Amino acid sequence: ALEEAFIVVDENYNLMEANFSAKELFPILNHVPVGIRVPKQIKELFKKENNKDNIEIDKKFYNLHVQELYNKELLIGYAAVWFDVTENKKHYDEMKELKIQADTANKEKSNFLARMSHEIRTPMNAIIGYSELILQEKIDDKVEGYALDIKSASNNLLSIINAILDISKIESGKLEIVEADYFTQSLIYDIMSVILIPIRKKGLKFINKIDTMIPLQLYGDSLRIRQVMINLLNNAVKFTDKGSITMSI
């Protein structure tokens, strides 16, 4: 009475039982008496259960389940059921196509952002550079305060831009560690110039404990080190309502 095609054969693939659905799916079974070996094409289908691909028959797709039959420990035959999964496969193929389209669009976005990395960072670095030039001039306290705010805001924005671009680079598989010699004093100064503004705004005290034995010059990716340090310090500021923030190097 199963709607699915159901066939039972003995251990030699002689037909024992085939329901109406099986004979509709495989009309040749209408001419195979019980006890006679099933045709080769049907016998081969019994062995396709381990194949993850669905079986296509007359433009429909089926999932095959085969059960070995035993009398105590003696193999006496096989029972096979063909489940019609045509609609499921149709939906799966549609979802697969949508996923490919989404992956392609996401990859194109990531590639675009990765290519834009230099173009976006260049003007930001120029703003930071000009603010430093202003600070080197003889200016009054008010202008100096504005220049410091510009530099700090520019550094913060550059950090955000770097984070966005890094995510896009990771997605596109283009993130690289760029190692070079860098000056530790300059790196620490950059970190402090970025973090002091939010610390002061919250009325917190900033304490830095820098080991005097740290070399003046080191080798590594100073951009990544700077990002990590600023992220840690920003988290410290975010979760500290009163007291102090300590940077220990």
Short mmCIF file of C-alpha atoms in Angstrom, two decimals:
data_model
loop_
_atom_site.label_atom_id
_atom_site.label_comp_id
_atom_site.label_asym_id
_atom_site.label_seq_id
_atom_site.Cartn_x
_atom_site.Cartn_y
_atom_site.Cartn_z
CA ALA A 1 0.00 0.00 0.00
CA LEU A 2 3.04 2.30 0.07
CA GLU A 3 2.95 5.26 -2.30
CA GLU A 4 6.72 4.83 -2.67
CA ALA A 5 8.12 2.18 -4.99
CA PHE A 6 8.91 -0.91 -2.87
CA ILE A 7 10.83 -3.98 -4.09
CA VAL A 8 12.01 -7.08 -2.23
CA VAL A 9 14.55 -9.51 -3.70
CA ASP A 10 16.37 -12.52 -2.30
CA GLU A 11 20.14 -12.69 -1.81
CA ASN A 12 20.56 -13.52 -5.55
CA TYR A 13 18.35 -10.59 -6.62
CA ASN A 14 15.45 -12.83 -7.58
CA LEU A 15 12.16 -10.90 -7.32
CA MET A 16 10.11 -11.66 -4.21
CA GLU A 17 7.74 -8.67 -4.11
CA ALA A 18 7.07 -5.44 -6.03
CA ASN A 19 4.19 -3.11 -5.21
CA PHE A 20 2.05 -1.18 -7.68
CA SER A 21 4.19 1.97 -7.39
CA ALA A 22 7.32 -0.04 -8.19
CA LYS A 23 5.72 -1.47 -11.32
CA GLU A 24 4.70 2.05 -12.38
CA LEU A 25 8.24 3.29 -11.83
CA PHE A 26 9.80 0.23 -13.50
CA PRO A 27 7.24 -1.11 -16.05
CA ILE A 28 9.60 -3.99 -16.93
CA LEU A 29 8.72 -5.56 -13.55
CA ASN A 30 5.23 -6.30 -14.93
CA HIS A 31 6.94 -8.98 -17.04
CA VAL A 32 9.16 -10.43 -14.27
CA PRO A 33 7.53 -13.32 -12.36
CA VAL A 34 8.26 -13.90 -8.67
CA GLY A 35 11.41 -15.97 -8.26
CA ILE A 36 13.06 -14.63 -11.43
CA ARG A 37 16.11 -12.36 -11.22
CA VAL A 38 15.30 -8.68 -11.69
CA PRO A 39 16.76 -6.95 -14.77
CA LYS A 40 20.36 -5.76 -14.52
CA GLN A 41 19.46 -2.04 -14.53
CA ILE A 42 17.28 -2.53 -11.42
CA LYS A 43 19.87 -4.75 -9.72
CA GLU A 44 22.48 -2.01 -10.20
CA LEU A 45 20.16 0.53 -8.58
CA PHE A 46 20.21 -1.51 -5.36
CA LYS A 47 23.93 -0.75 -5.11
CA LYS A 48 23.52 3.02 -5.45
CA GLU A 49 22.32 3.67 -1.93
CA ASN A 50 25.76 4.91 -0.85
CA ASN A 51 25.80 7.38 -3.75
CA LYS A 52 24.89 10.78 -2.28
CA ASP A 53 23.47 11.96 -5.60
CA ASN A 54 19.77 11.39 -6.16
CA ILE A 55 18.78 8.82 -8.76
CA GLU A 56 17.10 10.31 -11.83
CA ILE A 57 14.38 8.23 -13.49
CA ASP A 58 12.11 9.68 -16.22
CA LYS A 59 13.03 13.28 -15.28
CA LYS A 60 12.16 12.68 -11.64
CA PHE A 61 14.60 12.29 -8.76
CA TYR A 62 14.52 9.57 -6.12
CA ASN A 63 16.31 8.87 -2.87
CA LEU A 64 16.99 5.16 -2.44
CA HIS A 65 16.98 3.30 0.86
CA VAL A 66 18.07 -0.35 0.91
CA GLN A 67 17.63 -2.63 3.91
CA GLU A 68 19.44 -5.97 4.18
CA LEU A 69 17.20 -8.84 5.31
CA TYR A 70 18.52 -11.55 7.60
CA ASN A 71 17.25 -14.85 8.96
CA LYS A 72 19.20 -14.92 12.20
CA GLU A 73 22.71 -14.17 10.86
CA LEU A 74 22.10 -15.42 7.32
CA LEU A 75 21.57 -12.79 4.59
CA ILE A 76 18.40 -13.77 2.72
CA GLY A 77 17.67 -10.68 0.62
CA TYR A 78 17.17 -6.94 0.26
CA ALA A 79 14.24 -4.52 0.55
CA ALA A 80 14.45 -1.26 -1.39
CA VAL A 81 12.27 1.85 -1.22
CA TRP A 82 12.47 4.74 -3.70
CA PHE A 83 11.36 8.09 -2.23
CA ASP A 84 10.32 10.78 -4.72
CA VAL A 85 12.38 13.88 -3.86
CA THR A 86 11.81 15.81 -7.09
CA GLU A 87 10.20 18.82 -5.36
CA ASN A 88 12.81 18.82 -2.60
CA LYS A 89 15.60 18.76 -5.18
CA LYS A 90 13.95 21.60 -7.09
CA HIS A 91 13.86 23.75 -3.95
CA TYR A 92 17.42 22.71 -3.09
CA ASP A 93 18.68 23.67 -6.54
CA GLU A 94 16.92 27.04 -6.28
CA MET A 95 18.47 27.69 -2.86
CA LYS A 96 21.86 26.57 -4.15
CA GLU A 97 21.62 29.02 -7.05
CA LEU A 98 20.60 31.83 -4.69
CA LYS A 99 23.56 31.00 -2.44
CA ILE A 100 25.94 31.12 -5.42
CA GLN A 101 24.53 34.53 -6.38
CA ALA A 102 24.86 35.80 -2.80
CA ASP A 103 28.42 34.48 -2.50
CA THR A 104 29.34 36.10 -5.81
CA ALA A 105 27.88 39.45 -4.75
CA ASN A 106 29.62 39.23 -1.37
CA LYS A 107 32.93 38.39 -3.02
CA GLU A 108 32.59 41.32 -5.41
CA LYS A 109 31.86 43.62 -2.47
CA SER A 110 34.88 42.33 -0.56
CA ASN A 111 37.13 42.69 -3.59
CA PHE A 112 35.89 46.24 -4.14
CA LEU A 113 36.59 47.23 -0.52
CA ALA A 114 40.00 45.58 -0.63
CA ARG A 115 40.88 47.57 -3.77
CA MET A 116 39.61 50.77 -2.14
CA SER A 117 41.92 50.30 0.86
CA HIS A 118 44.66 52.59 -0.40
CA GLU A 119 42.30 55.22 -1.80
CA ILE A 120 40.42 55.54 1.51
CA ARG A 121 43.45 55.54 3.79
CA THR A 122 45.47 58.10 1.79
CA PRO A 123 43.29 61.17 2.49
CA MET A 124 42.89 60.18 6.15
CA ASN A 125 46.65 59.96 6.58
CA ALA A 126 46.94 63.35 4.87
CA ILE A 127 44.55 64.91 7.40
CA ILE A 128 46.54 63.41 10.27
CA GLY A 129 49.78 64.67 8.71
CA TYR A 130 48.47 68.21 8.27
CA SER A 131 47.19 68.30 11.85
CA GLU A 132 50.68 67.33 13.02
CA LEU A 133 52.16 70.15 10.91
CA ILE A 134 49.76 72.63 12.52
CA LEU A 135 50.80 71.43 15.99
CA GLN A 136 54.43 72.15 15.12
CA GLU A 137 53.62 75.80 14.42
CA LYS A 138 53.40 78.59 16.97
CA ILE A 139 49.68 78.65 17.68
CA ASP A 140 47.49 79.64 20.60
CA ASP A 141 45.98 77.13 22.99
CA LYS A 142 42.56 77.24 21.36
CA VAL A 143 43.87 76.41 17.87
CA GLU A 144 46.14 73.75 19.36
CA GLY A 145 43.12 72.17 21.03
CA TYR A 146 41.26 72.11 17.71
CA ALA A 147 44.27 70.57 15.96
CA LEU A 148 44.56 67.89 18.65
CA ASP A 149 40.86 67.09 18.30
CA ILE A 150 41.21 66.87 14.51
CA LYS A 151 44.17 64.52 14.84
CA SER A 152 42.46 62.36 17.44
CA ALA A 153 39.19 62.16 15.49
CA SER A 154 41.13 61.35 12.31
CA ASN A 155 43.02 58.57 14.05
CA ASN A 156 39.80 57.14 15.44
CA LEU A 157 38.17 57.26 12.02
CA LEU A 158 41.23 55.66 10.45
CA SER A 159 40.99 52.83 13.01
CA ILE A 160 37.35 52.26 12.05
CA ILE A 161 38.23 52.32 8.35
CA ASN A 162 41.05 49.84 8.94
CA ALA A 163 38.70 47.51 10.83
CA ILE A 164 36.13 47.59 7.99
CA LEU A 165 38.77 47.03 5.35
CA ASP A 166 40.35 44.20 7.35
CA ILE A 167 37.00 42.39 7.54
CA SER A 168 36.58 42.75 3.77
CA LYS A 169 40.13 41.50 3.23
CA ILE A 170 39.52 38.47 5.42
CA GLU A 171 36.37 37.66 3.43
CA SER A 172 38.22 37.96 0.13
CA GLY A 173 41.26 36.06 1.44
CA LYS A 174 43.63 39.00 0.93
CA LEU A 175 44.53 39.94 4.50
CA GLU A 176 48.29 39.99 4.89
CA ILE A 177 50.63 40.62 7.80
CA VAL A 178 53.03 43.37 6.71
CA GLU A 179 56.19 43.19 8.80
CA ALA A 180 58.80 45.93 8.96
CA ASP A 181 61.02 47.80 11.41
CA TYR A 182 59.10 50.31 13.53
CA PHE A 183 59.88 52.67 16.40
CA THR A 184 58.22 51.66 19.66
CA GLN A 185 58.10 55.23 20.97
CA SER A 186 56.24 56.44 17.88
CA LEU A 187 53.80 53.51 18.09
CA ILE A 188 53.06 54.13 21.78
CA TYR A 189 52.59 57.86 21.12
CA ASP A 190 50.08 57.11 18.36
CA ILE A 191 48.13 54.75 20.63
CA MET A 192 48.06 57.29 23.47
CA SER A 193 46.96 60.14 21.19
CA VAL A 194 43.94 58.09 20.09
CA ILE A 195 42.90 56.82 23.52
CA LEU A 196 43.40 59.93 25.65
CA ILE A 197 40.37 61.77 24.21
CA PRO A 198 37.73 59.19 25.29
CA ILE A 199 39.54 58.71 28.63
CA ARG A 200 39.40 62.44 29.37
CA LYS A 201 35.78 62.70 28.28
CA LYS A 202 34.81 60.10 30.90
CA GLY A 203 36.89 61.83 33.55
CA LEU A 204 39.17 58.82 34.04
CA LYS A 205 42.80 58.81 35.02
CA PHE A 206 45.32 57.36 32.57
CA ILE A 207 48.31 55.44 33.90
CA ASN A 208 51.02 54.08 31.64
CA LYS A 209 53.64 51.62 32.81
CA ILE A 210 56.22 51.25 30.06
CA ASP A 211 59.26 49.05 30.70
CA THR A 212 62.42 51.06 30.10
CA MET A 213 64.10 47.91 28.75
CA ILE A 214 61.84 47.80 25.68
CA PRO A 215 64.04 48.34 22.57
CA LEU A 216 63.66 51.62 20.71
CA GLN A 217 63.06 49.66 17.48
CA LEU A 218 61.28 46.36 16.85
CA TYR A 219 60.23 44.27 13.85
CA GLY A 220 56.63 43.30 13.11
CA ASP A 221 53.29 44.57 11.81
CA SER A 222 52.93 47.86 13.69
CA LEU A 223 49.45 48.48 12.21
CA ARG A 224 48.07 45.24 13.67
CA ILE A 225 49.78 45.85 17.03
CA ARG A 226 48.31 49.35 17.11
CA GLN A 227 44.83 48.04 16.30
CA VAL A 228 45.00 45.39 19.02
CA MET A 229 46.21 47.88 21.63
CA ILE A 230 43.56 50.47 20.74
CA ASN A 231 40.81 47.82 20.81
CA LEU A 232 41.91 46.66 24.27
CA LEU A 233 42.11 50.21 25.60
CA ASN A 234 38.76 51.20 24.05
CA ASN A 235 37.16 48.22 25.80
CA ALA A 236 38.77 49.31 29.06
CA VAL A 237 37.32 52.81 28.64
CA LYS A 238 33.91 51.43 27.65
CA PHE A 239 33.57 49.29 30.77
CA THR A 240 35.17 51.71 33.26
CA ASP A 241 32.85 54.34 34.74
CA LYS A 242 35.26 55.72 37.33
CA GLY A 243 38.87 55.31 38.42
CA SER A 244 41.71 54.77 36.02
CA ILE A 245 42.87 52.97 32.88
CA THR A 246 46.35 51.43 33.00
CA MET A 247 48.37 50.64 29.89
CA SER A 248 51.19 48.30 30.83
CA ILE A 249 53.83 47.47 28.22
#
